[in-house]
PDB file of N, CA and C in Angstrom:
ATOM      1  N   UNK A  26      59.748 158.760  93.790  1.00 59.00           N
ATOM      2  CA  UNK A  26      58.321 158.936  93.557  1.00 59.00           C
ATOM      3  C   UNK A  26      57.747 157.642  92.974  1.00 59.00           C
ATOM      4  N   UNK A  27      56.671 157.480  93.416  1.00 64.00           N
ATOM      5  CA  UNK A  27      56.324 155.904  93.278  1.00 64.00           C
ATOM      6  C   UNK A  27      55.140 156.355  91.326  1.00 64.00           C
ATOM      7  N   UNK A  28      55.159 155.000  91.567  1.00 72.00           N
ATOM      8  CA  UNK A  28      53.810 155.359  89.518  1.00 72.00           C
ATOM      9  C   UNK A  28      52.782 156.022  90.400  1.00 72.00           C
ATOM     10  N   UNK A  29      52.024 155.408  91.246  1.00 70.00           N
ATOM     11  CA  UNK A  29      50.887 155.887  91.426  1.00 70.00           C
ATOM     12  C   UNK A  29      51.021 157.646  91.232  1.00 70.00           C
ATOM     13  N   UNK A  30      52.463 157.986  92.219  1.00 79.00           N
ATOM     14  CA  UNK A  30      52.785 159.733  92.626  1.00 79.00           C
ATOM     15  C   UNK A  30      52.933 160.110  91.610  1.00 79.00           C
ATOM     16  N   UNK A  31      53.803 159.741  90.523  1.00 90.00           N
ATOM     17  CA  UNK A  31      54.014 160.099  89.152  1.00 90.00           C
ATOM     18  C   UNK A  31      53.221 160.382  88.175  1.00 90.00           C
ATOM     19  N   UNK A  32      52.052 159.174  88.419  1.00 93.00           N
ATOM     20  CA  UNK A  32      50.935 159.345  87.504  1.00 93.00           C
ATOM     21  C   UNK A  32      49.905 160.818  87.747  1.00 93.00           C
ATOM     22  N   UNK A  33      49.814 160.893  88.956  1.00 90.00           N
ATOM     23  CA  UNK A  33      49.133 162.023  89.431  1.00 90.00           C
ATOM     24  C   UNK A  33      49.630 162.920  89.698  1.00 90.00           C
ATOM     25  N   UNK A  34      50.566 163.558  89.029  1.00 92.00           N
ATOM     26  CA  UNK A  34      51.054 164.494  88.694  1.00 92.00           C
ATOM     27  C   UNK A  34      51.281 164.981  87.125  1.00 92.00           C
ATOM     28  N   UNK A  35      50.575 164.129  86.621  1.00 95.00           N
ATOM     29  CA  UNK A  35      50.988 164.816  85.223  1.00 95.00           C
ATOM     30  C   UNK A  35      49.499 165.408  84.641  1.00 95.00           C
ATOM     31  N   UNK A  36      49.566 166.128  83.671  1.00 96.00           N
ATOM     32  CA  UNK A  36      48.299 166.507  82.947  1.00 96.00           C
ATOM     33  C   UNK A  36      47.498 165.561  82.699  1.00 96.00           C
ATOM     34  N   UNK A  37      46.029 165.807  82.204  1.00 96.00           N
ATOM     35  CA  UNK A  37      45.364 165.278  81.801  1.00 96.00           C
ATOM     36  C   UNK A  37      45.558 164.481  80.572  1.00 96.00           C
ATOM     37  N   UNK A  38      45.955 165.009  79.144  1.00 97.00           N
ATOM     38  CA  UNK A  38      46.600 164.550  78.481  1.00 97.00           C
ATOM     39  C   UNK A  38      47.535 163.614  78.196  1.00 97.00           C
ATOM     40  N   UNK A  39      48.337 163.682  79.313  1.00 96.00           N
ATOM     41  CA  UNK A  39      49.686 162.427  79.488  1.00 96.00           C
ATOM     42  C   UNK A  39      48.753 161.439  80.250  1.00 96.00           C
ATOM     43  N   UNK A  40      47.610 161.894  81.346  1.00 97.00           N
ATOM     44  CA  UNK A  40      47.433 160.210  81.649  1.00 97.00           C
ATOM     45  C   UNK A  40      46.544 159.661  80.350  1.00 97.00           C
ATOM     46  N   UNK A  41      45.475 160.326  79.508  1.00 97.00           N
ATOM     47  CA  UNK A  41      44.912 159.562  78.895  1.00 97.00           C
ATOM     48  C   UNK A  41      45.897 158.819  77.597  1.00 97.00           C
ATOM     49  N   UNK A  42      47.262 159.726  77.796  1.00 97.00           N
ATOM     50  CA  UNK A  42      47.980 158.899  76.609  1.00 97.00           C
ATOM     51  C   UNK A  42      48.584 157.511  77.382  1.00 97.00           C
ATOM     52  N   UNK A  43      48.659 157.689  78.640  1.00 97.00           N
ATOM     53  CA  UNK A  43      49.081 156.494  79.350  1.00 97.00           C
ATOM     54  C   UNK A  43      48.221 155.306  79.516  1.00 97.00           C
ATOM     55  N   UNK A  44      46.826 156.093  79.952  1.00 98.00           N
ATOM     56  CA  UNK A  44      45.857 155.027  79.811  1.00 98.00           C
ATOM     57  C   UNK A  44      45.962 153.967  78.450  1.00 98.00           C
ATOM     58  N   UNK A  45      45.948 154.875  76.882  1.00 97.00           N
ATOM     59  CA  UNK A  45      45.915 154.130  75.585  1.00 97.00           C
ATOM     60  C   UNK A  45      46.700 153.185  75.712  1.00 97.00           C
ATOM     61  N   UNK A  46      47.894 153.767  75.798  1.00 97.00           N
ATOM     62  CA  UNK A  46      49.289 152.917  75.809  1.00 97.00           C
ATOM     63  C   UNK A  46      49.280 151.544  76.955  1.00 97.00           C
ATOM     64  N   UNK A  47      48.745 151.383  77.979  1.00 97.00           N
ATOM     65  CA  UNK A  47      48.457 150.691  78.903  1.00 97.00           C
ATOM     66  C   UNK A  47      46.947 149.498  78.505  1.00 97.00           C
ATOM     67  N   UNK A  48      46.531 149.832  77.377  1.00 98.00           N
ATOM     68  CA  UNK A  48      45.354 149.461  76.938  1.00 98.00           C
ATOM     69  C   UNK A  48      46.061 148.534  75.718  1.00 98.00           C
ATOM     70  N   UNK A  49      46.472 149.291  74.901  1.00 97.00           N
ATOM     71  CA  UNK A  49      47.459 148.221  74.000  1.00 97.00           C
ATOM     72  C   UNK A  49      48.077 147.849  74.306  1.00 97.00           C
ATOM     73  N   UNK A  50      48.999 147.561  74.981  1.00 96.00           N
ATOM     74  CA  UNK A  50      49.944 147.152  75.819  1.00 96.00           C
ATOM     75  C   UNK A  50      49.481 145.909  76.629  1.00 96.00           C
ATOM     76  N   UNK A  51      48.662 145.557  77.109  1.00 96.00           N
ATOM     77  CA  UNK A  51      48.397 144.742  77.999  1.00 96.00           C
ATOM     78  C   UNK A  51      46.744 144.181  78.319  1.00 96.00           C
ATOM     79  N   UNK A  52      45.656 144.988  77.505  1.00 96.00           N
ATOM     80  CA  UNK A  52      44.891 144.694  77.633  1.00 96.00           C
ATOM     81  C   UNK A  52      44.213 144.420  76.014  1.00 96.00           C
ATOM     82  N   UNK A  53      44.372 144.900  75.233  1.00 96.00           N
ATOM     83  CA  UNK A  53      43.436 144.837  73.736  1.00 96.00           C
ATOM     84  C   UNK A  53      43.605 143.581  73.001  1.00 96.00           C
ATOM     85  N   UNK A  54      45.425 143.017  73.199  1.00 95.00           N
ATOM     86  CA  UNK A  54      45.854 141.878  72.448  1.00 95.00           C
ATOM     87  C   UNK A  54      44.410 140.049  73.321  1.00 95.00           C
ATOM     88  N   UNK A  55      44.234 140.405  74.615  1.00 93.00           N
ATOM     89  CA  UNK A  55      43.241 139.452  75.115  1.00 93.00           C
ATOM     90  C   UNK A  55      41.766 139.549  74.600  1.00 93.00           C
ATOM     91  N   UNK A  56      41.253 140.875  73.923  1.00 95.00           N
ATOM     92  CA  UNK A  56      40.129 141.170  74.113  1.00 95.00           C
ATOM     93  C   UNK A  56      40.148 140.820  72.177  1.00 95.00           C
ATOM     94  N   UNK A  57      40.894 140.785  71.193  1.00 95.00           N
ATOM     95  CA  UNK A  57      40.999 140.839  70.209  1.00 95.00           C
ATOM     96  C   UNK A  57      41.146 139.428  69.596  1.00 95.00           C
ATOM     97  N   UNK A  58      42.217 138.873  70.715  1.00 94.00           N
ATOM     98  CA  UNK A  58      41.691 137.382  70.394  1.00 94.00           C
ATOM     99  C   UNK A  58      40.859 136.214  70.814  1.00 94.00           C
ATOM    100  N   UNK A  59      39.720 136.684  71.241  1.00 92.00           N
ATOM    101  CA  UNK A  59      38.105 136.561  71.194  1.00 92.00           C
ATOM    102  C   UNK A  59      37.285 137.409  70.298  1.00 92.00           C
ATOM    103  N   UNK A  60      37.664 137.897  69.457  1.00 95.00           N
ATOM    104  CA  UNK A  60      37.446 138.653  68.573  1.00 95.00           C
ATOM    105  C   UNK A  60      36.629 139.817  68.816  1.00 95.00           C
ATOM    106  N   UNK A  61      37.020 140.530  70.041  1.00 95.00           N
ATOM    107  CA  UNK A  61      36.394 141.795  70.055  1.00 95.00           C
ATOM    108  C   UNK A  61      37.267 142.816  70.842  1.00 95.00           C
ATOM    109  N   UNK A  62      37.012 144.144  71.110  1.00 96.00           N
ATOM    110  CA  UNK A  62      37.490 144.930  71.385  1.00 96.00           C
ATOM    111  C   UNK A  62      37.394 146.241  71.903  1.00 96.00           C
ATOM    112  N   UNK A  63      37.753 147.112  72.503  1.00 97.00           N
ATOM    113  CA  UNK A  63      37.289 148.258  73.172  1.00 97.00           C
ATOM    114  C   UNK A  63      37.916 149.612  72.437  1.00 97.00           C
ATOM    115  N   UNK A  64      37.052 150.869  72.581  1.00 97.00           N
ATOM    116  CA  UNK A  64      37.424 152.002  71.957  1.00 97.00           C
ATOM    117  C   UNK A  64      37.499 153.065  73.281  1.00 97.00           C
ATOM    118  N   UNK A  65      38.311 153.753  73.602  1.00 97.00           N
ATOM    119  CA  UNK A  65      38.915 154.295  74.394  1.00 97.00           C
ATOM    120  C   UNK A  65      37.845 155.988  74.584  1.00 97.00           C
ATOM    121  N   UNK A  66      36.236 156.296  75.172  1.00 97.00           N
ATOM    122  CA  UNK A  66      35.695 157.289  75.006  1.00 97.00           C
ATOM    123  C   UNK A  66      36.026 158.483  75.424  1.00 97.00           C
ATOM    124  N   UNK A  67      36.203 158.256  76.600  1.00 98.00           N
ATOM    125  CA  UNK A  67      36.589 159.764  77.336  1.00 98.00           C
ATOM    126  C   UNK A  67      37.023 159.050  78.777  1.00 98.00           C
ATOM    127  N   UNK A  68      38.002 160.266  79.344  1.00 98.00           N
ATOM    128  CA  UNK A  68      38.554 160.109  80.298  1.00 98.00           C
ATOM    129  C   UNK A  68      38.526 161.507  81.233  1.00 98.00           C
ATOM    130  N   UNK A  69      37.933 161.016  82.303  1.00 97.00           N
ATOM    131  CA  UNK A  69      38.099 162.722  83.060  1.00 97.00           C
ATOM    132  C   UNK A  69      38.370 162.997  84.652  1.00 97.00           C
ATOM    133  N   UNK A  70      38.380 163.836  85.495  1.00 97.00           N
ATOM    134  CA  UNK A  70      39.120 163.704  86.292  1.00 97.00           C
ATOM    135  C   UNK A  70      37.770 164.093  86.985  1.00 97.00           C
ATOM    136  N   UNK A  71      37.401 163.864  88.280  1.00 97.00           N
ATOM    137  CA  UNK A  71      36.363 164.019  88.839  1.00 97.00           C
ATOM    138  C   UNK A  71      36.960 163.423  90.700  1.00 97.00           C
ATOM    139  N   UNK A  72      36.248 164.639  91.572  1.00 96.00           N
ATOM    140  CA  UNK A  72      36.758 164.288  92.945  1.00 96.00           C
ATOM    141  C   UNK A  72      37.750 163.485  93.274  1.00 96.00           C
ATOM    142  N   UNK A  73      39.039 163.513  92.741  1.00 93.00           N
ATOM    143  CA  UNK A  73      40.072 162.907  92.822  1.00 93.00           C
ATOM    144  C   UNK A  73      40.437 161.663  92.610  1.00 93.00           C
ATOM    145  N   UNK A  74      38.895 161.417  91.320  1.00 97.00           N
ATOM    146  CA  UNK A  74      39.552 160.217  90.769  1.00 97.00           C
ATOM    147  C   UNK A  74      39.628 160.241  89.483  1.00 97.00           C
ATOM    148  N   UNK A  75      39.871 159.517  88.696  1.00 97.00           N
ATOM    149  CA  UNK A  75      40.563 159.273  87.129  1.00 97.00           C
ATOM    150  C   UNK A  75      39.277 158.516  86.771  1.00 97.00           C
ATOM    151  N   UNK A  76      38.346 158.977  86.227  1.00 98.00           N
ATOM    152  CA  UNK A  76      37.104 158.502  85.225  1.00 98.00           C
ATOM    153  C   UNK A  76      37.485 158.162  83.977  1.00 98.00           C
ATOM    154  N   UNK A  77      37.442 156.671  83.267  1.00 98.00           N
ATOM    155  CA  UNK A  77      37.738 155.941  82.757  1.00 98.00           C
ATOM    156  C   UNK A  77      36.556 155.190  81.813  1.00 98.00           C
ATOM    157  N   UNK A  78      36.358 156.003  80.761  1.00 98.00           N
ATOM    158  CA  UNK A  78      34.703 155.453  79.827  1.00 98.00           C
ATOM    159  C   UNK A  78      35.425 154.342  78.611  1.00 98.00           C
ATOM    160  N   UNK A  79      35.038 153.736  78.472  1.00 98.00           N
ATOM    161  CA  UNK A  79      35.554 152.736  77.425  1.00 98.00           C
ATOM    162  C   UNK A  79      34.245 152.078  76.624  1.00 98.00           C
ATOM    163  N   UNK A  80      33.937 151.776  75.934  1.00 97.00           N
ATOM    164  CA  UNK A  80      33.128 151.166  74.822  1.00 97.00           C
ATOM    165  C   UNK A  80      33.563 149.931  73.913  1.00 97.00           C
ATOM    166  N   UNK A  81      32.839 148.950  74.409  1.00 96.00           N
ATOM    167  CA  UNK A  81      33.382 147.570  73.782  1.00 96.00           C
ATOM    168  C   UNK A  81      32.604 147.663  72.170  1.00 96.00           C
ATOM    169  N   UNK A  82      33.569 146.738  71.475  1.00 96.00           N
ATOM    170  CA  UNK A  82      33.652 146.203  70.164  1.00 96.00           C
ATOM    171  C   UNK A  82      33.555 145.315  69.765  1.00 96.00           C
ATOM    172  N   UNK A  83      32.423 145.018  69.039  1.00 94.00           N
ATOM    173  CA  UNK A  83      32.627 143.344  68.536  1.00 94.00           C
ATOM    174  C   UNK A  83      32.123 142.344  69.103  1.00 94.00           C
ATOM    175  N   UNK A  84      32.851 141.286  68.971  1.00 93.00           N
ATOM    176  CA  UNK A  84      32.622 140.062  70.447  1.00 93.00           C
ATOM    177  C   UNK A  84      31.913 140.916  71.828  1.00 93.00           C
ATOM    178  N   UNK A  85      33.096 141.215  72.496  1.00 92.00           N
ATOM    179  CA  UNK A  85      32.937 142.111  73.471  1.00 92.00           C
ATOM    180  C   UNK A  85      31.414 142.822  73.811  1.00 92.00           C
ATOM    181  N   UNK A  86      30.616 143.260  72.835  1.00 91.00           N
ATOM    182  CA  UNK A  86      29.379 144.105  72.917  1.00 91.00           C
ATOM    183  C   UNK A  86      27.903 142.748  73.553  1.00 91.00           C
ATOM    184  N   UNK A  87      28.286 141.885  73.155  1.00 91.00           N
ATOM    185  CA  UNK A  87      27.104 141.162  74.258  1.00 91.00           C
ATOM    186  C   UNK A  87      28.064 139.622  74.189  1.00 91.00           C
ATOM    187  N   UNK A  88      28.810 140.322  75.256  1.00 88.00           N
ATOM    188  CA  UNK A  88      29.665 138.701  75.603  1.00 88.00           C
ATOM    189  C   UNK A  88      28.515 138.730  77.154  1.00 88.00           C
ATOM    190  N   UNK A  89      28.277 137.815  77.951  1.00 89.00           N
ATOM    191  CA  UNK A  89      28.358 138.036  79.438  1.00 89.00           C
ATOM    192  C   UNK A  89      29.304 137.720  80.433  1.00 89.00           C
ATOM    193  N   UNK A  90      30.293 138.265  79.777  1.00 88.00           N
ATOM    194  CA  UNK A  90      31.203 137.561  81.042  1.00 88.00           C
ATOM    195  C   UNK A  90      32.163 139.376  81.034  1.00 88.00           C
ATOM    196  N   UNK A  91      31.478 140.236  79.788  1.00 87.00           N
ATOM    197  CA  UNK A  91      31.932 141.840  79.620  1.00 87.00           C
ATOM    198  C   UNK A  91      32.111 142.497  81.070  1.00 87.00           C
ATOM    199  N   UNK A  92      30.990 141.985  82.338  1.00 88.00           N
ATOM    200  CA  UNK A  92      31.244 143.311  83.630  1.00 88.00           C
ATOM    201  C   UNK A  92      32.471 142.634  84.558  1.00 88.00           C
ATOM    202  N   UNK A  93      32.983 141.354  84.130  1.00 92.00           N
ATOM    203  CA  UNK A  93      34.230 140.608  84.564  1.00 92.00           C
ATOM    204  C   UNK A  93      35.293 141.157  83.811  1.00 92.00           C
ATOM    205  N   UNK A  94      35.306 141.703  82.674  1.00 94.00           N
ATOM    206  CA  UNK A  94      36.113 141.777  82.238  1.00 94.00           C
ATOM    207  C   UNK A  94      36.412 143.390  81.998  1.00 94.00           C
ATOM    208  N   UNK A  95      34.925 143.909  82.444  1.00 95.00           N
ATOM    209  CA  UNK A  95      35.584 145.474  83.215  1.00 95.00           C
ATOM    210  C   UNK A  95      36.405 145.493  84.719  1.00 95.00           C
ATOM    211  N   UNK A  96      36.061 144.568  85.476  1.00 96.00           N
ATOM    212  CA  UNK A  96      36.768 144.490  86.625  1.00 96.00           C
ATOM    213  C   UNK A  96      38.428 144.671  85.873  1.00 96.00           C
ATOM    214  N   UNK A  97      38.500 143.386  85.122  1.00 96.00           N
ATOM    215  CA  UNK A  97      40.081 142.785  84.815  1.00 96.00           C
ATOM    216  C   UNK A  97      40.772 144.627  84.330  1.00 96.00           C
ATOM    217  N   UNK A  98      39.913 145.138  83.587  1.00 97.00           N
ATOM    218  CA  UNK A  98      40.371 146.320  83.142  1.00 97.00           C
ATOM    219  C   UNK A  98      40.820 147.357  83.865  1.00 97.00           C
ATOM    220  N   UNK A  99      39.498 147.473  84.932  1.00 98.00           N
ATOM    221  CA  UNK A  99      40.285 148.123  85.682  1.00 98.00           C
ATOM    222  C   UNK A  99      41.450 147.949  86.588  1.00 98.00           C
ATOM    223  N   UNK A 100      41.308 146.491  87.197  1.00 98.00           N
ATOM    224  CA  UNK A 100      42.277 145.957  88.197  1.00 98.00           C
ATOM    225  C   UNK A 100      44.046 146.535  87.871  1.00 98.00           C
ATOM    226  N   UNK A 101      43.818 146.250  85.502  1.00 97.00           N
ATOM    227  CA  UNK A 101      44.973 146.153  85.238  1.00 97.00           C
ATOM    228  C   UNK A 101      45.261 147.909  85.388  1.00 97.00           C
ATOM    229  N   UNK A 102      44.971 148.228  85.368  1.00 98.00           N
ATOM    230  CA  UNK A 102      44.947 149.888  84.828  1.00 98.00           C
ATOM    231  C   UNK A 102      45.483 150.584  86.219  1.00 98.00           C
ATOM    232  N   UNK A 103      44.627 150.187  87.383  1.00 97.00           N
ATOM    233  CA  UNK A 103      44.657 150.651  88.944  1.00 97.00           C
ATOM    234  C   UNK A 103      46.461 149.687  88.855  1.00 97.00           C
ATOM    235  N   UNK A 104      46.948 148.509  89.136  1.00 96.00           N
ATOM    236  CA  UNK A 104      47.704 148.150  89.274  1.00 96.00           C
ATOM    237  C   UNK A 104      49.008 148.908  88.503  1.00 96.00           C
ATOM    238  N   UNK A 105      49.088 148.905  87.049  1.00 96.00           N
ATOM    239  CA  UNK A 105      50.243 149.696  86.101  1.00 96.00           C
ATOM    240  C   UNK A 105      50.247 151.076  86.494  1.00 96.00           C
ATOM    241  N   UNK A 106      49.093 152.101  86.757  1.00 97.00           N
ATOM    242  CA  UNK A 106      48.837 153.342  86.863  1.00 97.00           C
ATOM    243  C   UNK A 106      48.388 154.296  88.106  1.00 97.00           C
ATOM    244  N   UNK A 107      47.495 153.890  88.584  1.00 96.00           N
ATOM    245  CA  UNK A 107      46.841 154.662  89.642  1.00 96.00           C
ATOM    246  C   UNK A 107      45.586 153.939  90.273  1.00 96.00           C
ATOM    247  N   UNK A 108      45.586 153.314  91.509  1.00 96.00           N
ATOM    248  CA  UNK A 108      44.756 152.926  92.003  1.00 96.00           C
ATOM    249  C   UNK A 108      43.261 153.881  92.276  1.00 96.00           C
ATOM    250  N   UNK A 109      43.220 155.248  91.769  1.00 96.00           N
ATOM    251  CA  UNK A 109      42.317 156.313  91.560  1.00 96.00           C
ATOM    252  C   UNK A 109      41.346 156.513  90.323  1.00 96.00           C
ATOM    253  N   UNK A 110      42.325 155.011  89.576  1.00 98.00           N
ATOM    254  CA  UNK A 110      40.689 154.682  88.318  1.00 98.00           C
ATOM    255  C   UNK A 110      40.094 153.827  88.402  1.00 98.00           C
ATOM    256  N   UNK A 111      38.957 154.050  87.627  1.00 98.00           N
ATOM    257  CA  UNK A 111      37.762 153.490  87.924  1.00 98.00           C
ATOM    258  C   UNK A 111      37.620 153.239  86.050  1.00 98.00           C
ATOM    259  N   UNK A 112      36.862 152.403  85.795  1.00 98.00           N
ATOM    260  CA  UNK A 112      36.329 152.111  84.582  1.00 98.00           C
ATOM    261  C   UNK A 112      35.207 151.987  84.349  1.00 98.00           C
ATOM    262  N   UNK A 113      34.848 152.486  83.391  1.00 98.00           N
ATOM    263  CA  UNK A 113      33.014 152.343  83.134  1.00 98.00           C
ATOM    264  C   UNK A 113      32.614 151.881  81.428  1.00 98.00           C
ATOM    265  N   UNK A 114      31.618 151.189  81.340  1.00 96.00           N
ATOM    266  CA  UNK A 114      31.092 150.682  79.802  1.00 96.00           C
ATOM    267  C   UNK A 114      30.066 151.923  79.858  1.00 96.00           C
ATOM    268  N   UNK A 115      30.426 152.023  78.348  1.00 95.00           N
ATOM    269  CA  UNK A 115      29.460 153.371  77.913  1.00 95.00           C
ATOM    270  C   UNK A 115      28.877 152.204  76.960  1.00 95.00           C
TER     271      UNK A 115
END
């Protein structure tokens, strides 16, 4: 079973703990040393995809280079997890 199959099969719960973990892991340590950062809002499942709300911190809240660096977020997230998320700035 490949991540993507794996991932989409588990509860709701296990992916948003995967999402966190995938967020510290690989994305917060870049966003922190520019001195800002994202808070993890809600996550939900909608027409078969993985809805992905996040809320920047700090730096981050009027950088302009933030809707590049929702791409990077999601790219990383779709790549480690499930090509079925999507990310959004709340």
């Amino acid at each position: 079973m490949s991540n993507a199959e794996n991932f989409r099969e588990k509860t709701l719960v296990q992916k948003i703990n995967e999402i966190d973990a995938t967020i510290g892991e690989s994305i917060r340590e870049f966003l922190v040393r520019d001195n800002g950062d994202l808070d993890l809002v809600n996550v939900e499942e909608k027409n078969g995809l993985i809805l992905v709300y996040i809320e920047y911190q700090g730096a981050c809240v009027s950088c302009p280079s933030s809707g590049g660096t929702l791409m990077s977020i999601q790219n990383i997230l779709q790549r480690k997890l499930s090509e079925d998320i999507r990310v959004f700035a709340v």
